[in-house]
Tab-separated table of C-alpha atoms in Angstrom:
chain	number	residue	atom	x	y	z
U	1	MET	CA	-17.303	-16.677	-13.256
U	2	ARG	CA	-16.008	-13.662	-15.189
U	3	LYS	CA	-12.804	-13.996	-17.194
U	4	LYS	CA	-9.659	-13.561	-15.092
U	5	ILE	CA	-7.716	-10.600	-16.483
U	6	LEU	CA	-4.625	-10.873	-14.265
U	7	THR	CA	-1.371	-11.937	-15.876
U	8	VAL	CA	0.862	-14.758	-14.668
U	9	SER	CA	3.484	-12.247	-13.552
U	10	ALA	CA	0.954	-10.799	-11.142
U	11	MET	CA	1.468	-13.814	-8.887
U	12	ALA	CA	5.094	-12.811	-8.470
U	13	ALA	CA	3.956	-9.270	-7.890
U	14	VAL	CA	1.583	-10.100	-5.081
U	15	ALA	CA	4.276	-12.156	-3.412
U	16	ALA	CA	6.633	-9.185	-3.557
U	17	LEU	CA	4.035	-6.780	-2.218
U	18	ALA	CA	3.686	-8.822	0.944
U	19	PHE	CA	5.996	-6.286	2.579
U	20	SER	CA	4.643	-3.156	0.934
U	21	GLY	CA	1.929	-0.597	1.535
U	22	CYS	CA	1.162	3.101	2.234
U	23	SER	CA	-0.603	5.740	4.369
U	24	SER	CA	-3.290	8.092	5.673
U	25	THR	CA	-4.000	10.967	8.033
U	26	GLU	CA	-6.952	11.514	10.385
U	27	GLU	CA	-9.324	11.577	7.422
U	28	PRO	CA	-8.672	8.151	5.896
U	29	ALA	CA	-8.063	8.097	2.164
U	30	SER	CA	-9.458	11.583	1.583
U	31	GLY	CA	-7.632	14.210	-0.425
U	32	GLY	CA	-5.130	16.247	1.528
U	33	GLY	CA	-4.683	19.950	1.952
U	34	GLY	CA	-2.596	22.574	3.689
U	35	ASP	CA	0.965	21.494	4.359
U	36	GLY	CA	0.130	17.906	5.238
U	37	VAL	CA	2.027	16.162	8.016
U	38	LYS	CA	5.043	18.016	9.387
U	39	ILE	CA	8.130	15.982	10.256
U	40	ASP	CA	11.821	16.765	10.583
U	41	ALA	CA	13.291	16.271	7.122
U	42	PRO	CA	16.180	17.790	5.157
U	43	ASP	CA	15.166	20.790	3.057
U	44	LEU	CA	16.158	19.474	-0.366
U	45	PRO	CA	15.775	21.544	-3.549
U	46	ILE	CA	13.048	20.854	-6.106
U	47	GLN	CA	14.054	20.504	-9.748
U	48	GLU	CA	12.668	23.520	-11.620
U	49	LYS	CA	12.797	22.343	-15.238
U	50	LEU	CA	13.707	19.378	-17.383
U	51	GLY	CA	17.068	19.099	-19.064
U	52	ASP	CA	18.434	16.680	-21.618
U	53	TYR	CA	17.697	13.010	-21.060
U	54	GLU	CA	20.706	11.174	-19.691
U	55	GLY	CA	20.132	7.932	-21.595
U	56	GLU	CA	19.065	5.640	-18.744
U	57	VAL	CA	17.017	5.404	-15.570
U	58	ASN	CA	17.626	2.902	-12.761
U	59	ILE	CA	14.529	1.755	-10.911
U	60	VAL	CA	14.010	-0.387	-7.806
U	61	ALA	CA	10.479	-1.756	-7.973
U	62	TRP	CA	8.144	-4.448	-6.795
U	63	ALA	CA	7.743	-7.367	-9.198
U	64	GLY	CA	5.167	-6.602	-11.858
U	65	TYR	CA	5.558	-2.819	-11.765
U	66	VAL	CA	8.232	-2.370	-14.476
U	67	GLU	CA	7.843	-4.759	-17.395
U	68	ASP	CA	9.219	-4.926	-20.954
U	69	ALA	CA	5.717	-4.540	-22.356
U	70	TRP	CA	5.755	-0.846	-21.494
U	71	THR	CA	9.460	0.001	-21.019
U	72	GLU	CA	10.258	-0.609	-24.688
U	73	LYS	CA	8.019	2.222	-25.894
U	74	PHE	CA	9.373	4.525	-23.190
U	75	THR	CA	12.926	3.898	-24.368
U	76	ALA	CA	11.927	4.399	-28.003
U	77	ASP	CA	10.265	7.727	-27.155
U	78	THR	CA	12.928	9.135	-24.827
U	79	GLY	CA	16.150	7.255	-25.415
U	80	CYS	CA	16.173	6.436	-21.684
U	81	VAL	CA	17.008	2.761	-21.173
U	82	VAL	CA	15.185	1.336	-18.164
U	83	ASN	CA	17.348	-0.727	-15.816
U	84	ARG	CA	15.127	-2.510	-13.320
U	85	ARG	CA	15.947	-4.259	-10.083
U	86	VAL	CA	13.178	-6.124	-8.265
U	87	ALA	CA	13.160	-5.763	-4.477
U	88	GLY	CA	11.649	-8.326	-2.151
U	89	THR	CA	11.130	-6.129	0.926
U	90	SER	CA	10.851	-2.465	1.807
U	91	ASP	CA	14.026	-2.722	3.900
U	92	GLU	CA	15.914	-3.961	0.841
U	93	MET	CA	14.468	-1.138	-1.233
U	94	VAL	CA	15.561	1.479	1.306
U	95	GLN	CA	19.076	0.030	1.450
U	96	LEU	CA	19.391	-0.018	-2.341
U	97	VAL	CA	18.247	3.576	-2.754
U	98	ARG	CA	20.759	4.716	-0.144
U	99	THR	CA	23.620	3.333	-2.253
U	100	GLY	CA	23.114	6.142	-4.761
U	101	ASP	CA	22.876	3.643	-7.629
U	102	TYR	CA	19.150	4.118	-8.278
U	103	ASP	CA	16.995	6.977	-9.500
U	104	LEU	CA	13.484	5.804	-8.649
U	105	LEU	CA	11.662	3.337	-6.454
U	106	SER	CA	8.072	2.169	-6.100
U	107	ALA	CA	7.959	3.062	-2.406
U	108	SER	CA	5.555	1.537	0.068
U	109	GLY	CA	4.148	3.028	3.229
U	110	ASP	CA	6.462	1.206	5.595
U	111	ALA	CA	9.378	2.881	3.789
U	112	SER	CA	8.193	6.299	2.610
U	113	LEU	CA	8.565	8.388	5.764
U	114	ARG	CA	11.877	6.722	6.568
U	115	LEU	CA	13.156	7.828	3.187
U	116	ILE	CA	11.809	11.371	3.495
U	117	ALA	CA	13.098	11.900	7.035
U	118	GLY	CA	16.470	10.471	6.059
U	119	GLY	CA	16.856	12.781	3.082
U	120	ASP	CA	17.001	9.783	0.760
U	121	VAL	CA	14.265	11.020	-1.604
U	122	GLN	CA	13.657	14.463	-3.000
U	123	PRO	CA	10.499	16.586	-3.276
U	124	LEU	CA	8.920	16.594	-6.732
U	125	ASN	CA	7.807	19.272	-9.163
U	126	LEU	CA	4.344	18.232	-10.358
U	127	ASP	CA	4.571	20.685	-13.271
U	128	LEU	CA	7.108	18.271	-14.765
U	129	ILE	CA	4.633	15.352	-14.496
U	130	PRO	CA	1.602	16.533	-16.523
U	131	ASN	CA	-0.032	13.084	-16.565
U	132	PHE	CA	-0.430	13.342	-12.809
U	133	GLY	CA	-3.403	15.658	-13.228
U	134	ASP	CA	-7.168	15.860	-12.967
U	135	ASP	CA	-7.787	12.188	-13.783
U	136	ILE	CA	-5.855	10.953	-10.751
U	137	ALA	CA	-8.282	9.654	-8.120
U	138	GLU	CA	-8.847	12.321	-5.482
U	139	GLY	CA	-8.617	9.849	-2.626
U	140	ILE	CA	-5.044	8.930	-3.516
U	141	LYS	CA	-3.643	12.479	-3.608
U	142	GLN	CA	-1.833	14.344	-0.825
U	143	GLN	CA	-1.700	11.530	1.683
U	144	THR	CA	0.894	11.003	4.395
U	145	TYR	CA	3.029	8.876	2.108
U	146	ASP	CA	3.626	11.682	-0.393
U	147	TRP	CA	2.599	15.078	1.075
U	148	ILE	CA	5.027	16.154	3.796
U	149	ASN	CA	5.823	19.666	5.024
U	150	GLY	CA	3.836	21.091	2.117
U	151	LYS	CA	5.830	19.201	-0.513
U	152	THR	CA	5.006	16.270	-2.770
U	153	TYR	CA	7.444	13.368	-2.504
U	154	GLY	CA	5.589	10.567	-4.251
U	155	ILE	CA	3.443	9.864	-7.300
U	156	PRO	CA	0.887	7.180	-6.367
U	157	LEU	CA	0.374	4.473	-8.966
U	158	GLY	CA	-2.401	2.339	-7.475
U	159	ARG	CA	-4.260	1.378	-4.316
U	160	GLY	CA	-6.085	-1.434	-2.587
U	161	ALA	CA	-7.799	-2.272	0.696
U	162	ASN	CA	-6.859	-5.054	3.093
U	163	ILE	CA	-10.253	-6.711	2.927
U	164	LEU	CA	-11.914	-9.231	5.215
U	165	GLN	CA	-12.030	-12.364	3.073
U	166	TYR	CA	-14.283	-15.260	3.990
U	167	ASP	CA	-15.362	-18.643	2.705
U	168	SER	CA	-19.095	-18.188	2.212
U	169	SER	CA	-19.689	-21.951	2.338
U	170	VAL	CA	-18.634	-21.790	6.005
U	171	VAL	CA	-19.241	-18.130	6.954
U	172	THR	CA	-22.768	-18.103	5.605
U	173	GLU	CA	-23.734	-14.555	6.638
U	174	THR	CA	-21.860	-11.559	5.222
U	175	PRO	CA	-19.610	-10.251	8.043
U	176	THR	CA	-20.202	-6.653	9.102
U	177	SER	CA	-17.386	-6.498	11.657
U	178	TRP	CA	-13.801	-7.639	12.065
U	179	ASP	CA	-14.838	-9.119	15.437
U	180	ILE	CA	-14.867	-12.659	14.033
U	181	THR	CA	-11.111	-12.347	13.477
U	182	TRP	CA	-10.222	-10.704	16.803
U	183	GLU	CA	-12.505	-12.014	19.542
U	184	THR	CA	-11.399	-15.257	21.189
U	185	ASP	CA	-14.980	-16.590	21.213
U	186	SER	CA	-15.202	-16.315	17.417
U	187	PRO	CA	-17.120	-19.245	15.883
U	188	TYR	CA	-14.204	-19.523	13.458
U	189	ALA	CA	-11.481	-19.802	16.090
U	190	GLY	CA	-8.602	-21.822	14.728
U	191	LYS	CA	-9.575	-20.913	11.153
U	192	VAL	CA	-8.529	-17.240	11.167
U	193	ILE	CA	-5.630	-16.150	8.951
U	194	ALA	CA	-3.628	-13.025	9.867
U	195	TYR	CA	-0.978	-10.934	8.135
U	196	ASP	CA	2.613	-11.518	9.212
U	197	ALA	CA	4.315	-8.109	9.456
U	198	PRO	CA	4.772	-5.323	12.014
U	199	ILE	CA	2.432	-3.090	10.000
U	200	TYR	CA	-0.391	-5.493	10.933
U	201	ILE	CA	-0.319	-3.824	14.352
U	202	ALA	CA	-2.335	-1.070	12.664
U	203	ASP	CA	-5.158	-3.565	12.013
U	204	ALA	CA	-5.377	-4.228	15.744
U	205	ALA	CA	-5.304	-0.490	16.438
U	206	LEU	CA	-8.085	0.077	13.912
U	207	TYR	CA	-10.268	-2.488	15.678
U	208	LEU	CA	-9.542	-0.871	19.045
U	209	MET	CA	-10.457	2.561	17.644
U	210	ALA	CA	-14.017	1.315	17.217
U	211	HIS	CA	-14.365	-1.017	20.181
U	212	GLU	CA	-12.275	0.619	22.913
U	213	PRO	CA	-12.676	4.369	22.315
U	214	ASP	CA	-11.325	5.212	25.779
U	215	LEU	CA	-7.858	4.354	24.468
U	216	GLY	CA	-8.064	7.540	22.412
U	217	ILE	CA	-6.698	6.082	19.175
U	218	LYS	CA	-7.489	8.468	16.310
U	219	ASN	CA	-5.105	7.113	13.691
U	220	PRO	CA	-3.974	3.450	13.637
U	221	TYR	CA	-0.438	4.534	12.698
U	222	ALA	CA	-0.142	7.088	15.513
U	223	LEU	CA	0.168	5.071	18.718
U	224	ASP	CA	1.728	6.204	21.961
U	225	GLU	CA	3.320	3.580	24.186
U	226	ASP	CA	0.082	2.727	26.025
U	227	GLN	CA	-1.868	2.430	22.780
U	228	LEU	CA	0.813	0.251	21.228
U	229	ALA	CA	0.730	-1.979	24.303
U	230	ALA	CA	-3.044	-2.347	23.963
U	231	ALA	CA	-2.715	-3.310	20.292
U	232	ILE	CA	-0.045	-5.876	21.102
U	233	ASP	CA	-2.201	-7.325	23.866
U	234	LEU	CA	-5.051	-7.766	21.368
U	235	LEU	CA	-2.702	-9.388	18.862
U	236	LYS	CA	-1.428	-11.846	21.473
U	237	LYS	CA	-5.010	-12.828	22.284
U	238	GLN	CA	-5.760	-13.222	18.579
U	239	ASN	CA	-2.776	-15.543	18.285
U	240	GLY	CA	-4.806	-18.191	20.087
U	241	ILE	CA	-7.414	-18.353	17.302
U	242	VAL	CA	-5.102	-17.920	14.296
U	243	SER	CA	-4.717	-20.837	11.883
U	244	GLU	CA	-1.640	-19.331	10.273
U	245	TYR	CA	0.122	-16.060	9.537
U	246	TRP	CA	0.858	-15.142	5.948
U	247	SER	CA	3.323	-12.917	4.170
U	248	ASP	CA	3.630	-15.054	1.051
U	249	ALA	CA	0.635	-14.495	-1.222
U	250	SER	CA	0.577	-18.003	-2.665
U	251	ALA	CA	0.549	-19.470	0.856
U	252	GLN	CA	-2.446	-17.295	1.741
U	253	ILE	CA	-4.347	-18.544	-1.305
U	254	THR	CA	-3.497	-22.151	-0.463
U	255	SER	CA	-4.660	-21.657	3.117
U	256	PHE	CA	-8.125	-20.628	1.915
U	257	THR	CA	-8.489	-23.097	-0.936
U	258	GLY	CA	-7.226	-25.939	1.240
U	259	GLY	CA	-9.638	-25.124	4.068
U	260	THR	CA	-6.983	-24.337	6.684
U	261	SER	CA	-8.458	-20.839	6.967
U	262	VAL	CA	-11.996	-19.620	6.351
U	263	VAL	CA	-11.745	-15.940	7.303
U	264	GLY	CA	-9.085	-13.256	7.621
U	265	THR	CA	-7.080	-10.486	5.997
U	266	SER	CA	-6.643	-10.485	2.240
U	267	TRP	CA	-6.406	-8.363	-0.912
U	268	GLU	CA	-8.895	-8.344	-3.779
U	269	VAL	CA	-6.270	-9.803	-6.105
U	270	LEU	CA	-5.707	-12.779	-3.791
U	271	ARG	CA	-9.422	-13.459	-3.497
U	272	LYS	CA	-9.725	-13.420	-7.285
U	273	PHE	CA	-6.788	-15.801	-7.692
U	274	THR	CA	-8.831	-18.508	-6.009
U	275	GLU	CA	-11.146	-18.587	-9.071
U	276	ASP	CA	-13.917	-19.758	-6.789
U	277	ASP	CA	-17.076	-17.721	-6.263
U	278	LYS	CA	-17.454	-18.983	-2.712
U	279	PHE	CA	-14.646	-16.691	-1.527
U	280	LYS	CA	-16.021	-13.215	-0.810
U	281	GLY	CA	-14.532	-10.015	0.520
U	282	VAL	CA	-15.808	-6.941	2.387
U	283	VAL	CA	-14.606	-3.787	4.130
U	284	PRO	CA	-16.374	-4.087	7.521
U	285	GLU	CA	-17.968	-1.283	9.518
U	286	GLU	CA	-14.720	-0.493	11.386
U	287	GLY	CA	-12.992	0.235	8.082
U	288	ALA	CA	-9.763	-1.356	6.928
U	289	THR	CA	-6.100	-0.717	6.421
U	290	GLY	CA	-4.827	-0.572	2.857
U	291	TRP	CA	-1.892	0.267	0.620
U	292	ALA	CA	-1.041	2.732	-2.130
U	293	ASP	CA	2.483	2.523	-3.510
U	294	ALA	CA	4.114	5.590	-5.053
U	295	TRP	CA	7.018	6.451	-7.322
U	296	MET	CA	9.675	8.332	-5.359
U	297	MET	CA	12.875	9.881	-6.695
U	298	ALA	CA	16.222	9.328	-5.019
U	299	ALA	CA	17.918	12.407	-3.624
U	300	LYS	CA	21.141	11.156	-5.245
U	301	SER	CA	19.565	10.473	-8.645
U	302	LYS	CA	22.158	10.622	-11.419
U	303	ASN	CA	19.469	10.610	-14.101
U	304	PRO	CA	16.774	13.000	-12.870
U	305	ASN	CA	15.449	13.957	-16.296
U	306	CYS	CA	14.883	10.359	-17.352
U	307	ALA	CA	13.380	9.748	-13.892
U	308	TYR	CA	10.850	12.537	-14.364
U	309	ALA	CA	10.079	11.238	-17.848
U	310	TRP	CA	9.375	7.765	-16.417
U	311	MET	CA	7.081	9.106	-13.677
U	312	ASP	CA	5.087	11.021	-16.276
U	313	TYR	CA	4.957	8.086	-18.691
U	314	ALA	CA	3.968	5.632	-15.945
U	315	SER	CA	1.201	8.014	-14.800
U	316	SER	CA	-0.494	7.984	-18.211
U	317	PRO	CA	-3.825	6.125	-18.250
U	318	GLU	CA	-2.516	3.411	-20.563
U	319	VAL	CA	0.638	2.575	-18.604
U	320	ASP	CA	-0.698	3.139	-15.103
U	321	GLY	CA	-3.644	0.960	-16.042
U	322	ALA	CA	-1.360	-1.731	-17.457
U	323	ILE	CA	0.569	-1.813	-14.181
U	324	ALA	CA	-2.672	-1.998	-12.205
U	325	MET	CA	-3.994	-4.872	-14.308
U	326	ASN	CA	-0.671	-6.701	-14.190
U	327	PHE	CA	-0.573	-6.538	-10.419
U	328	GLY	CA	-4.247	-6.525	-9.479
U	329	MET	CA	-5.155	-3.160	-7.936
U	330	ALA	CA	-7.093	0.028	-8.599
U	331	PRO	CA	-5.139	2.338	-10.936
U	332	ALA	CA	-4.339	5.870	-9.804
U	333	ASN	CA	-5.274	7.337	-13.193
U	334	THR	CA	-9.006	6.734	-13.548
U	335	ALA	CA	-9.011	7.804	-17.217
U	336	PHE	CA	-7.804	4.252	-17.818
U	337	CYS	CA	-11.251	3.013	-16.833
U	338	ASP	CA	-12.806	4.597	-19.922
U	339	LEU	CA	-10.377	3.147	-22.480
U	340	ASN	CA	-12.261	-0.070	-23.224
U	341	ASP	CA	-14.583	-2.695	-21.755
U	342	GLU	CA	-11.759	-4.724	-20.212
U	343	ALA	CA	-10.390	-1.633	-18.471
U	344	LYS	CA	-13.855	-0.730	-17.180
U	345	ALA	CA	-14.363	-4.248	-15.826
U	346	HIS	CA	-11.025	-4.111	-14.026
U	347	CYS	CA	-11.814	-0.711	-12.512
U	348	ASP	CA	-15.222	-1.932	-11.362
U	349	ASP	CA	-13.657	-5.014	-9.772
U	350	TYR	CA	-11.085	-2.956	-7.868
U	351	HIS	CA	-13.291	0.061	-7.014
U	352	ALA	CA	-11.055	2.491	-8.919
U	353	LYS	CA	-13.658	5.279	-9.067
U	354	ASP	CA	-15.512	4.371	-5.882
U	355	GLU	CA	-14.290	6.935	-3.342
U	356	ALA	CA	-16.998	5.820	-0.913
U	357	TYR	CA	-15.334	2.388	-0.834
U	358	PHE	CA	-11.941	3.903	0.020
U	359	LYS	CA	-13.278	6.582	2.364
U	360	ASN	CA	-12.782	4.392	5.416
U	361	VAL	CA	-9.491	2.825	4.313
U	362	TRP	CA	-6.362	3.832	6.223
U	363	PHE	CA	-3.444	3.384	3.841
U	364	TRP	CA	-0.290	1.915	5.348
U	365	THR	CA	2.231	4.461	6.569
U	366	THR	CA	5.455	4.405	8.535
U	367	PRO	CA	4.927	4.989	12.270
U	368	VAL	CA	7.158	7.859	13.413
U	369	GLU	CA	7.754	9.750	16.655
U	370	THR	CA	5.755	12.706	15.332
U	371	CYS	CA	2.156	11.727	16.040
U	372	LEU	CA	0.335	11.590	12.728
U	373	ASP	CA	-2.975	12.334	14.462
U	374	GLY	CA	-1.783	15.842	15.361
U	375	ARG	CA	-1.008	15.267	19.040
U	376	THR	CA	1.938	17.268	20.344
U	377	ASP	CA	1.773	16.415	24.058
U	378	VAL	CA	3.121	12.876	23.614
U	379	THR	CA	5.719	11.089	21.531
U	380	CYS	CA	4.369	8.343	19.330
U	381	THR	CA	6.049	4.994	18.771
U	382	ASN	CA	8.186	4.487	15.686
U	383	PHE	CA	8.562	1.654	13.208
U	384	GLN	CA	11.494	0.100	15.076
U	385	GLN	CA	9.352	-0.085	18.219
U	386	TRP	CA	6.589	-1.703	16.197
U	387	THR	CA	9.062	-4.200	14.765
U	388	ASP	CA	10.364	-5.082	18.226
U	389	ALA	CA	6.824	-5.386	19.598
U	390	TRP	CA	5.707	-7.601	16.730
U	391	LEU	CA	8.374	-10.135	17.622
U	392	THR	CA	6.547	-10.752	20.911
U	393	VAL	CA	3.166	-11.503	19.343
U	394	LYS	CA	3.600	-15.070	18.147
U	395	GLY	CA	5.752	-16.224	21.053
């Protein structure tokens, strides 16, 4: 068993990320182009140049993303004191940013489009963030969570796939399909763990994309009413074989280590926390959903120059890599992987440079009425409709 390189604070981080995530378009996880997705959003100005640092920056972040180990040097270099508030859910993060008291947030995919459409975050000038350059993984750039109407709204800081985890002492053959978690005749019925959040509807939609093509689903986050109904129907059937639903990371780990569950949705960091080689993880042939959080800047930021300085500092290989190791994810800045042997091992573990691994990963994104698959003849369902529908799944 290789040495575990995750810090203790990462456990708090994974618990916080239980409500986070990000996005994709019709080409999952590939680099964007053109103007990206077009949605109705306020036309906010882009800051053209940096001014004097204001002396502080106020950040809403997931646990583990803003720590003293790297904020102290930032303050010494810039004079910008970092004031951090940890958020427990994306809804809380959205509410806090709308108060006008915060400059930055580590936005997740179930919040990003809400913030952009609401005019709560501003488009960014990449010329003011030089560390977000050629070493940033191509598959994390210009995705639906940060590339809207031809403008960049977010600076991704890391990514991960929602893998199919399994106990190899029970599931003795490597799974190639998610079918063992969805079909009611699964040999592991009653031992299947599932994610407890409305965004999990996308996992059902992804499975239907491959197994019921007549539904016409092209993007698991772009569902019309009929497609959403089909996904909910599948989820209700799955409910009969589910051992438990998880949103708390420690509970998910306990479910596997205690034998309550032997197969189901997970993250690489959770699988590694088990410290047991019998727990394996794969991205099956249908692909997977995933997440890629991004720094976003509040439209009402009172400290925009310190905010830009933080985004640049946090995008450096050393700091972005430190965040990735602290949490347990692939860093956005792949130059980190070449810093030392420990960094290389982390990047190998989390597939940081493996674009083939992420090619079929659909990063979490906020469902909106504008169909993200490009359809214009129907209205797609939004996040509130997904939230309402999810409430019917578990009965």
